[in-house]
Short mmCIF file of C-alpha atoms in Angstrom, two decimals:
data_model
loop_
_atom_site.label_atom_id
_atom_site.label_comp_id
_atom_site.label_asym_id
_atom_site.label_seq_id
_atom_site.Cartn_x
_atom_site.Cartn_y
_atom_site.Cartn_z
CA UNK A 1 14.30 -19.76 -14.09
CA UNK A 2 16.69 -18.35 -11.18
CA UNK A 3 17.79 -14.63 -11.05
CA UNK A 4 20.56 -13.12 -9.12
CA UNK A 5 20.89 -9.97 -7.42
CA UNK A 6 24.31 -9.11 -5.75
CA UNK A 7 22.83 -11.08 -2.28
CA UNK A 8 19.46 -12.14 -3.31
CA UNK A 9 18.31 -14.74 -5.90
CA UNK A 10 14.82 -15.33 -7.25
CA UNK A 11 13.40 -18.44 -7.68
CA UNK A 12 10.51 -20.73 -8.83
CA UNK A 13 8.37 -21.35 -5.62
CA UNK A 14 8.85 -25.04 -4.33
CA UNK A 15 6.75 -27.30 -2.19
CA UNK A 16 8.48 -26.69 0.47
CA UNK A 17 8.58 -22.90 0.40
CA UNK A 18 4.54 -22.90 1.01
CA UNK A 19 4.79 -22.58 5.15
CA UNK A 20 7.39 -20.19 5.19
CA UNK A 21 5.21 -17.69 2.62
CA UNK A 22 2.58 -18.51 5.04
CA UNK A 23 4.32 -17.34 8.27
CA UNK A 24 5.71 -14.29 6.56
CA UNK A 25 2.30 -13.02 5.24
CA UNK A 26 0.84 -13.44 8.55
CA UNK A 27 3.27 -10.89 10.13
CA UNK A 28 1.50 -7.80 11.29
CA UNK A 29 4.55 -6.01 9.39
CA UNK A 30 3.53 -8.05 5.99
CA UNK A 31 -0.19 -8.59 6.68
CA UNK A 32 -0.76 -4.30 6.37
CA UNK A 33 -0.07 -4.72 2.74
CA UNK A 34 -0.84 -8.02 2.03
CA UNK A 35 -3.41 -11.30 2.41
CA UNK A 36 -2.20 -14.26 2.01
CA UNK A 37 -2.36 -15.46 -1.67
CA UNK A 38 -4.72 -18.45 -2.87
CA UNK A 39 -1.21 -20.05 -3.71
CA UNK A 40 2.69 -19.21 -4.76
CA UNK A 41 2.79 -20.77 -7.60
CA UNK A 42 3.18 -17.88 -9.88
CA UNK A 43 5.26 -16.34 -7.25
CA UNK A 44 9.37 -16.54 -7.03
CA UNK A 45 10.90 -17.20 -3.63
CA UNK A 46 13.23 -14.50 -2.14
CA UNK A 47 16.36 -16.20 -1.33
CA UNK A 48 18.98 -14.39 1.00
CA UNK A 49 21.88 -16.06 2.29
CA UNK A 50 20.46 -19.28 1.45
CA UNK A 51 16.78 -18.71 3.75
CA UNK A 52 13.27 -17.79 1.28
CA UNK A 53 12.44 -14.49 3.22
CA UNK A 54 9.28 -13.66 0.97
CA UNK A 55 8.41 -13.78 -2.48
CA UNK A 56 7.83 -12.03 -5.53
CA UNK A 57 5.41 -12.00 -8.65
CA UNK A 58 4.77 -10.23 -12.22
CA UNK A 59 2.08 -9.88 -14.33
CA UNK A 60 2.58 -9.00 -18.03
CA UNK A 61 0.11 -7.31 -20.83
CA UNK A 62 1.26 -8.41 -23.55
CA UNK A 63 -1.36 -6.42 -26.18
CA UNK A 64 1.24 -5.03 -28.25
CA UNK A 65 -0.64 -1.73 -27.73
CA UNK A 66 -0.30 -1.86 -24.23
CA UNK A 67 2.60 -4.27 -23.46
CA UNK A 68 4.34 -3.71 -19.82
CA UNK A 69 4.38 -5.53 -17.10
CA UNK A 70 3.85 -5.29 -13.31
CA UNK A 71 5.40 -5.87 -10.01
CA UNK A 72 4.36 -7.00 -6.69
CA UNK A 73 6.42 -7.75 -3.47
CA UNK A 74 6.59 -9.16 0.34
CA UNK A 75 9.64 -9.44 2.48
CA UNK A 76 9.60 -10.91 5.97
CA UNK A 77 9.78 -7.97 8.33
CA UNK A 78 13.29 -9.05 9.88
CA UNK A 79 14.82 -7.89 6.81
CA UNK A 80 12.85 -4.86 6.01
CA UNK A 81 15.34 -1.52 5.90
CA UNK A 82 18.31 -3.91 4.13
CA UNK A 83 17.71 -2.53 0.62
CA UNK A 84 16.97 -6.54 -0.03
CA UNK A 85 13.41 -5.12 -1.57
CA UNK A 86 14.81 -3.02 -3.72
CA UNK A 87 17.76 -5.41 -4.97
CA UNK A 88 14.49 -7.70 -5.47
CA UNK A 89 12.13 -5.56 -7.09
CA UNK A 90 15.81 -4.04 -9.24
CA UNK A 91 16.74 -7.87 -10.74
CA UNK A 92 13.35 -8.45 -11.41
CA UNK A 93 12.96 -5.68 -13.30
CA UNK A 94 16.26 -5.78 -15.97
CA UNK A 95 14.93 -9.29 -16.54
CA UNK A 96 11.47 -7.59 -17.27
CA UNK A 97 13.48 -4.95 -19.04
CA UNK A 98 16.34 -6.71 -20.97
CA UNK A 99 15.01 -10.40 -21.16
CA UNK A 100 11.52 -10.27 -21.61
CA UNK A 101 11.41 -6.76 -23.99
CA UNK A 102 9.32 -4.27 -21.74
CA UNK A 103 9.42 -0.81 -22.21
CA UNK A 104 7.39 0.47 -18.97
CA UNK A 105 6.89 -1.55 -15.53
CA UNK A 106 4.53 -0.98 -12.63
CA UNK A 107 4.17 -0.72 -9.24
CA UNK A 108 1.40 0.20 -6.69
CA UNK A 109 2.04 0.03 -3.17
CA UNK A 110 -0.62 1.29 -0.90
CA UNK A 111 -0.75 4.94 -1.00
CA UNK A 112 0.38 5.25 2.45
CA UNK A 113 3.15 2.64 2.50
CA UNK A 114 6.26 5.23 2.75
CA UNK A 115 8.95 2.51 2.78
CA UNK A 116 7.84 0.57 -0.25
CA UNK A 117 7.39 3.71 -2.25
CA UNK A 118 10.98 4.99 -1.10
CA UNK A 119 12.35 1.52 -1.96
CA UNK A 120 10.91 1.54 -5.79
CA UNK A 121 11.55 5.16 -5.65
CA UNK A 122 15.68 3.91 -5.35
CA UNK A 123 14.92 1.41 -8.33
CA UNK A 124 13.96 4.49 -10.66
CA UNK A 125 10.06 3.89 -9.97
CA UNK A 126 7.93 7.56 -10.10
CA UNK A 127 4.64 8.10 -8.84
CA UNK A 128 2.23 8.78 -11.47
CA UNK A 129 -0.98 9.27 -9.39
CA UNK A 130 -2.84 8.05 -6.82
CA UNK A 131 -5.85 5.72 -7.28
CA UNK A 132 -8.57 6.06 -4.88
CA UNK A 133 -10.39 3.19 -3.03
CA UNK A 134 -7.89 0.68 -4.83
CA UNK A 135 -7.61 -2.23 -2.62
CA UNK A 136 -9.68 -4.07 0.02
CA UNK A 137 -7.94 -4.29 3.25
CA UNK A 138 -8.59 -7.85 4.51
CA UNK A 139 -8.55 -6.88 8.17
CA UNK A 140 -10.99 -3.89 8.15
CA UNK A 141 -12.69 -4.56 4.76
CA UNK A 142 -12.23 -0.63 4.12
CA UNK A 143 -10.97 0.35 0.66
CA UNK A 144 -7.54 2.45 0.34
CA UNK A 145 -5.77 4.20 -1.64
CA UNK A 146 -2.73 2.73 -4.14
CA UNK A 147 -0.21 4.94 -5.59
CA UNK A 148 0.49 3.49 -9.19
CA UNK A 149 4.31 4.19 -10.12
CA UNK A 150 5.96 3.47 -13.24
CA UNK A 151 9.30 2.86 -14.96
CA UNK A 152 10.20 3.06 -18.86
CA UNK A 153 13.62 0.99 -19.09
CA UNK A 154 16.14 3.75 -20.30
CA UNK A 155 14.94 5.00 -15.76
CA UNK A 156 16.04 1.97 -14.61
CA UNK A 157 18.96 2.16 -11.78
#
């Protein structure tokens, strides 16, 4: 599977993409919102201008009751402020949307992530509440807050 944006394209990760997901998560920038994952391979690379700059993974309910599916996203922090997040989080999403038949996606960046929630905010994500004591940090061990957004498909930009 390989999906385009207008200058990024998302990709299976390969072998050879593990150190580079390594360094980025390990950026103070990347390592406030994120520990590094057990592994990347249910992630897809970020590829801009031909370089992996982070990575990107869904999950999907697929409970006909319930069916949606969810987002979650890392960019190195020399490209944060490029709007290459929210061309990332925006392709994945009409392939969530068109190709894979979800009505509703998610989101939750930590509550007090402002940039993330302004980038999904551009995609058509809205907050729908916040939900307290989400997620561990890994450097303090405190809990924090996550603010869960959504998006039904007729929202998305």
């Amino acid at each position: 599977m390989e999906l385009s944006g207008d200058r990024v394209t998302l990709r299976p990760v390969a072998d050879g993409d593990t150190d580079t997901l390594d360094r980025i998560v390990r950026e103070p920038e990347v390592a406030a919102w994120w520990a590094a994952p057990d592994g990347y391979a249910k992630m897809l690379a970020v590829v801009f201008e031909g370089e992996v700059i982070g990575a990107v993974q869904f999950d999907e309910e697929t409970d006909p009751e319930y069916r949606h599916a969810g987002i979650d996203i890392f960019l190195t922090a020399r490209h944060h402020g490029k709007g290459l997040g929210t061309e990332t989080v925006r392709t994945l999403a009409r392939w969530l949307v068109r190709d894979r038949g979800h009505h509703r996606l998610t989101i939750d960046p930590a509550a007090d992530n402002a940039a993330a929630i302004h980038s999904y905010g551009k995609v058509g994500f809205r907050p729908v509440g916040v939900m307290r004591s989400y997620w561990r940090d890994h450097r303090t061990g405190a809990w924090r807050d996550g603010l869960l957004m959504d998006l039904l498909a007729e929202e998305l930009a």
